[in-house]
Amino acid sequence: MDYSMEDTQNSAPEAQQASKLNTSGQKGDTHNVTKRLQSELMQLMVSPSPGISAFPDADGNLLSWTATITGPTETPYENLRLKLSFAFPNNYPYSPPTVLFKTPIYHPNVDFSGRICLDILKDKWSAVYNVSTVLLSLQSLLGEPNNASPLNAQAAELWDSDQAEFKRHVLARHQDLDEE
Amino acid sequence: MNPLSHDEMERFQKLSNTYEPDVQGPLVSNKQSSHSIALDYSNADSTLATKTNALAVTHPECRIMKGDGNCGWRAVAFGYFETLFALRDTIRIEAEIQRMKSLTALLEQVGLSDSIYEIFVDTTEDVLNQTHAAILGGAQDESFLVETFNEGYTSEAIITHFRLLTSAWLKINSSRYQAFLNMPLESYCATRIDPVKTEIDEIGLQALVDCVIDGSGFGVEILYLDRSQGDVVTPHQLSSNRPNDATIRLLYRPGHYDILYPANNHLNMAPIVNLQYEMTSDYSPWDQSALGFDVNSSLMAIPNLMQDPSFGMGAPMSPMPSVSPTPASPFRMSPQQDVYSPPMHSSPMHSSPMQTHAIPSIPISSPPAQLAPPSAAPPPMTSLPSRSSEGPQIRLNPLVMKPNLSRSLPVSPPFKK
């Protein structure tokens, strides 16, 4: 997995520095990430938001989750169920998770590999964001694409010129994933 | 001009996206000589060279922050904890723990849930408790804080806590700051304060000081190093408080912040005073010839001092309590320090002459009631152990007896800890 945003602080080759950090530093980090993710999971289960859900993958690795969002009403994605994968870096929440659409999707800010162009998942990431806020942001991105910086230029053009044709492309590309 | 192929463009875009500047060094360095900064500029513009050379004299030590986008936040946060530790006042730390807890109300006010901010607030509290424990445990220096701040997760958590407080403070006091911003305050916070590794700017720094630091009573001063006219860096006071012994001093070079330590502050730090005593188990009487001046004419004026062979034992094991209690300005250089303090001012109870010298302003500013007149009868010394008893004894370091020491000493390595 390619964590392009991964924190250099933890990976920088500073032998001298690394030796100074006691060995519990690394353990402590994992512990902190786990603690934070458990708290997020609890939050999602106690007070679920309509149209979004997320759960850690069955492999017991809390650092990778699968999430689902439902397309908002009155958008071309209405009632579509879209699956996403979350991969959390070791220094989460100080670096953003890597989020990909697993369900094929036709959208101006998503490429055909499912990669997403959204500022809060890149340079505008803040440690106050969490799985739930990311999913809500993505849900609103479905209805309001950022056509100024498209990953899929054709989709951006079509969104502006022909909504009916756009929706036809969305439905043609969509493919429900089997439950794993 | 050859347009790049689509593949090449994509490759470059990917490289650009994943680019991270190769910044070396720890997140927070140990204290080092400010001459290293002067060296950086020795071949640069002459204004910068002049200013950095002057800086190395007025602020002989510095602490370099890693330039990873958090340096300004980190410098203030580290400076806050370090200043708190240097005061060695556990009551004050307890008050700070309470104050930090109360600031959490700001986070609630802007709608953050405790499940989000909890880990950040807890980390700050942990490190405050750690500082409290270090003082009680008699930690020699602030190296525990340097270690803590070099643990990525702890460091990030404290910085995030300070970012969130600043962001909330800005939103709650928007009328005070909006006029200085060229965008709506909400988007300013979302793009310039909240995101991880976003460099602090002037408005952010002011808000951070107003929200987090001002309540502690600490001062914050920035020294700007730029090519503006003048021979010295331009100082700017960010806080309403300006206590000499509890001021965080930042060096600003465009895009980067480090911490500076002025010359006189260094001399008066508690641990330095402590070094003027030497613990030893093989006590040998003073060697008058090792001293650069006639000790007797001065010391004989202290009643009973030289008669008692164990006079050195009269000094408290740790001089710290007598140094730390007044946070105001007793440590500022005063004219009295230019000459060796007349021992006449010393109370017989304070029979150690080096203490008289180390904190000359204390006896002078003490209430007269504590000062016995020089002619008073010497207090009984029977409670003092004889020098032949077991245990460590204190021997005077001849160097500290030297007049004008405060002028000649500030950075000589043997006195650095």
PDB file of N, CA, C and O in Angstrom, chain B residues 57-82:
ATOM      1  N   VAL B  57      25.936  36.955  20.663  1.00  0.00           N
ATOM      2  CA  VAL B  57      26.417  37.543  21.911  1.00  0.00           C
ATOM      3  C   VAL B  57      25.254  37.752  22.885  1.00  0.00           C
ATOM      4  O   VAL B  57      25.329  37.370  24.043  1.00  0.00           O
ATOM      5  N   THR B  58      24.161  38.336  22.373  1.00  0.00           N
ATOM      6  CA  THR B  58      23.040  38.616  23.268  1.00  0.00           C
ATOM      7  C   THR B  58      22.265  37.346  23.624  1.00  0.00           C
ATOM      8  O   THR B  58      21.710  37.237  24.702  1.00  0.00           O
ATOM      9  N   HIS B  59      22.213  36.401  22.703  1.00  0.00           N
ATOM     10  CA  HIS B  59      21.498  35.143  22.918  1.00  0.00           C
ATOM     11  C   HIS B  59      22.421  33.985  22.568  1.00  0.00           C
ATOM     12  O   HIS B  59      22.333  33.405  21.489  1.00  0.00           O
ATOM     13  N   PRO B  60      23.326  33.654  23.481  1.00  0.00           N
ATOM     14  CA  PRO B  60      24.389  32.700  23.143  1.00  0.00           C
ATOM     15  C   PRO B  60      23.902  31.288  22.847  1.00  0.00           C
ATOM     16  O   PRO B  60      24.651  30.500  22.286  1.00  0.00           O
ATOM     17  N   GLU B  61      22.671  30.958  23.234  1.00  0.00           N
ATOM     18  CA  GLU B  61      22.231  29.591  22.982  1.00  0.00           C
ATOM     19  C   GLU B  61      20.902  29.569  22.238  1.00  0.00           C
ATOM     20  O   GLU B  61      20.083  30.489  22.354  1.00  0.00           O
ATOM     21  N   CYS B  62      20.713  28.495  21.502  1.00  0.00           N
ATOM     22  CA  CYS B  62      19.468  28.342  20.762  1.00  0.00           C
ATOM     23  C   CYS B  62      19.067  26.873  20.745  1.00  0.00           C
ATOM     24  O   CYS B  62      19.828  26.003  21.167  1.00  0.00           O
ATOM     25  N   ARG B  63      17.856  26.635  20.285  1.00  0.00           N
ATOM     26  CA  ARG B  63      17.370  25.266  20.146  1.00  0.00           C
ATOM     27  C   ARG B  63      16.676  25.224  18.792  1.00  0.00           C
ATOM     28  O   ARG B  63      15.770  26.013  18.530  1.00  0.00           O
ATOM     29  N   ILE B  64      17.143  24.331  17.936  1.00  0.00           N
ATOM     30  CA  ILE B  64      16.657  24.306  16.562  1.00  0.00           C
ATOM     31  C   ILE B  64      15.435  23.391  16.449  1.00  0.00           C
ATOM     32  O   ILE B  64      15.430  22.274  16.966  1.00  0.00           O
ATOM     33  N   MET B  65      14.388  23.895  15.798  1.00  0.00           N
ATOM     34  CA  MET B  65      13.175  23.106  15.556  1.00  0.00           C
ATOM     35  C   MET B  65      13.255  22.514  14.158  1.00  0.00           C
ATOM     36  O   MET B  65      13.737  23.170  13.234  1.00  0.00           O
ATOM     37  N   LYS B  66      12.767  21.312  14.007  1.00  0.00           N
ATOM     38  CA  LYS B  66      12.752  20.708  12.679  1.00  0.00           C
ATOM     39  C   LYS B  66      11.779  21.479  11.777  1.00  0.00           C
ATOM     40  O   LYS B  66      10.664  21.787  12.185  1.00  0.00           O
ATOM     41  N   GLY B  67      12.224  21.766  10.584  1.00  0.00           N
ATOM     42  CA  GLY B  67      11.401  22.565   9.670  1.00  0.00           C
ATOM     43  C   GLY B  67      10.427  21.704   8.896  1.00  0.00           C
ATOM     44  O   GLY B  67      10.516  21.559   7.683  1.00  0.00           O
ATOM     45  N   ASP B  68       9.480  21.121   9.585  1.00  0.00           N
ATOM     46  CA  ASP B  68       8.562  20.183   8.928  1.00  0.00           C
ATOM     47  C   ASP B  68       7.156  20.764   8.808  1.00  0.00           C
ATOM     48  O   ASP B  68       6.212  20.045   8.547  1.00  0.00           O
ATOM     49  N   GLY B  69       7.022  22.070   9.014  1.00  0.00           N
ATOM     50  CA  GLY B  69       5.695  22.675   8.918  1.00  0.00           C
ATOM     51  C   GLY B  69       5.076  22.903  10.286  1.00  0.00           C
ATOM     52  O   GLY B  69       4.130  23.662  10.422  1.00  0.00           O
ATOM     53  N   ASN B  70       5.626  22.257  11.298  1.00  0.00           N
ATOM     54  CA  ASN B  70       5.094  22.430  12.654  1.00  0.00           C
ATOM     55  C   ASN B  70       6.002  23.293  13.517  1.00  0.00           C
ATOM     56  O   ASN B  70       5.734  23.459  14.711  1.00  0.00           O
ATOM     57  N   CYS B  71       7.098  23.814  12.958  1.00  0.00           N
ATOM     58  CA  CYS B  71       8.163  24.362  13.809  1.00  0.00           C
ATOM     59  C   CYS B  71       7.689  25.504  14.710  1.00  0.00           C
ATOM     60  O   CYS B  71       8.064  25.566  15.870  1.00  0.00           O
ATOM     61  N   GLY B  72       6.862  26.408  14.192  1.00  0.00           N
ATOM     62  CA  GLY B  72       6.399  27.517  15.021  1.00  0.00           C
ATOM     63  C   GLY B  72       5.529  27.034  16.168  1.00  0.00           C
ATOM     64  O   GLY B  72       5.668  27.461  17.309  1.00  0.00           O
ATOM     65  N   TRP B  73       4.635  26.105  15.862  1.00  0.00           N
ATOM     66  CA  TRP B  73       3.768  25.521  16.892  1.00  0.00           C
ATOM     67  C   TRP B  73       4.616  24.793  17.925  1.00  0.00           C
ATOM     68  O   TRP B  73       4.393  24.912  19.130  1.00  0.00           O
ATOM     69  N   ARG B  74       5.601  24.048  17.419  1.00  0.00           N
ATOM     70  CA  ARG B  74       6.421  23.240  18.313  1.00  0.00           C
ATOM     71  C   ARG B  74       7.287  24.124  19.204  1.00  0.00           C
ATOM     72  O   ARG B  74       7.475  23.834  20.388  1.00  0.00           O
ATOM     73  N   ALA B  75       7.812  25.209  18.634  1.00  0.00           N
ATOM     74  CA  ALA B  75       8.678  26.107  19.407  1.00  0.00           C
ATOM     75  C   ALA B  75       7.905  26.711  20.581  1.00  0.00           C
ATOM     76  O   ALA B  75       8.402  26.755  21.703  1.00  0.00           O
ATOM     77  N   VAL B  76       6.680  27.135  20.326  1.00  0.00           N
ATOM     78  CA  VAL B  76       5.883  27.728  21.401  1.00  0.00           C
ATOM     79  C   VAL B  76       5.520  26.664  22.438  1.00  0.00           C
ATOM     80  O   VAL B  76       5.651  26.877  23.644  1.00  0.00           O
ATOM     81  N   ALA B  77       5.105  25.493  21.953  1.00  0.00           N
ATOM     82  CA  ALA B  77       4.697  24.430  22.880  1.00  0.00           C
ATOM     83  C   ALA B  77       5.878  23.984  23.734  1.00  0.00           C
ATOM     84  O   ALA B  77       5.774  23.879  24.961  1.00  0.00           O
ATOM     85  N   PHE B  78       7.023  23.764  23.104  1.00  0.00           N
ATOM     86  CA  PHE B  78       8.194  23.333  23.875  1.00  0.00           C
ATOM     87  C   PHE B  78       8.612  24.438  24.850  1.00  0.00           C
ATOM     88  O   PHE B  78       8.900  24.171  26.015  1.00  0.00           O
ATOM     89  N   GLY B  79       8.621  25.672  24.361  1.00  0.00           N
ATOM     90  CA  GLY B  79       9.003  26.800  25.207  1.00  0.00           C
ATOM     91  C   GLY B  79       8.105  26.921  26.426  1.00  0.00           C
ATOM     92  O   GLY B  79       8.558  27.242  27.517  1.00  0.00           O
ATOM     93  N   TYR B  80       6.835  26.636  26.228  1.00  0.00           N
ATOM     94  CA  TYR B  80       5.879  26.696  27.329  1.00  0.00           C
ATOM     95  C   TYR B  80       6.257  25.684  28.425  1.00  0.00           C
ATOM     96  O   TYR B  80       6.390  26.029  29.601  1.00  0.00           O
ATOM     97  N   PHE B  81       6.460  24.424  28.023  1.00  0.00           N
ATOM     98  CA  PHE B  81       6.793  23.394  29.013  1.00  0.00           C
ATOM     99  C   PHE B  81       8.162  23.652  29.641  1.00  0.00           C
ATOM    100  O   PHE B  81       8.349  23.479  30.839  1.00  0.00           O
ATOM    101  N   GLU B  82       9.106  24.077  28.824  1.00  0.00           N
ATOM    102  CA  GLU B  82      10.455  24.300  29.329  1.00  0.00           C
ATOM    103  C   GLU B  82      10.477  25.438  30.354  1.00  0.00           C
ATOM    104  O   GLU B  82      11.127  25.333  31.395  1.00  0.00           O
TER     105      GLU B  82
END
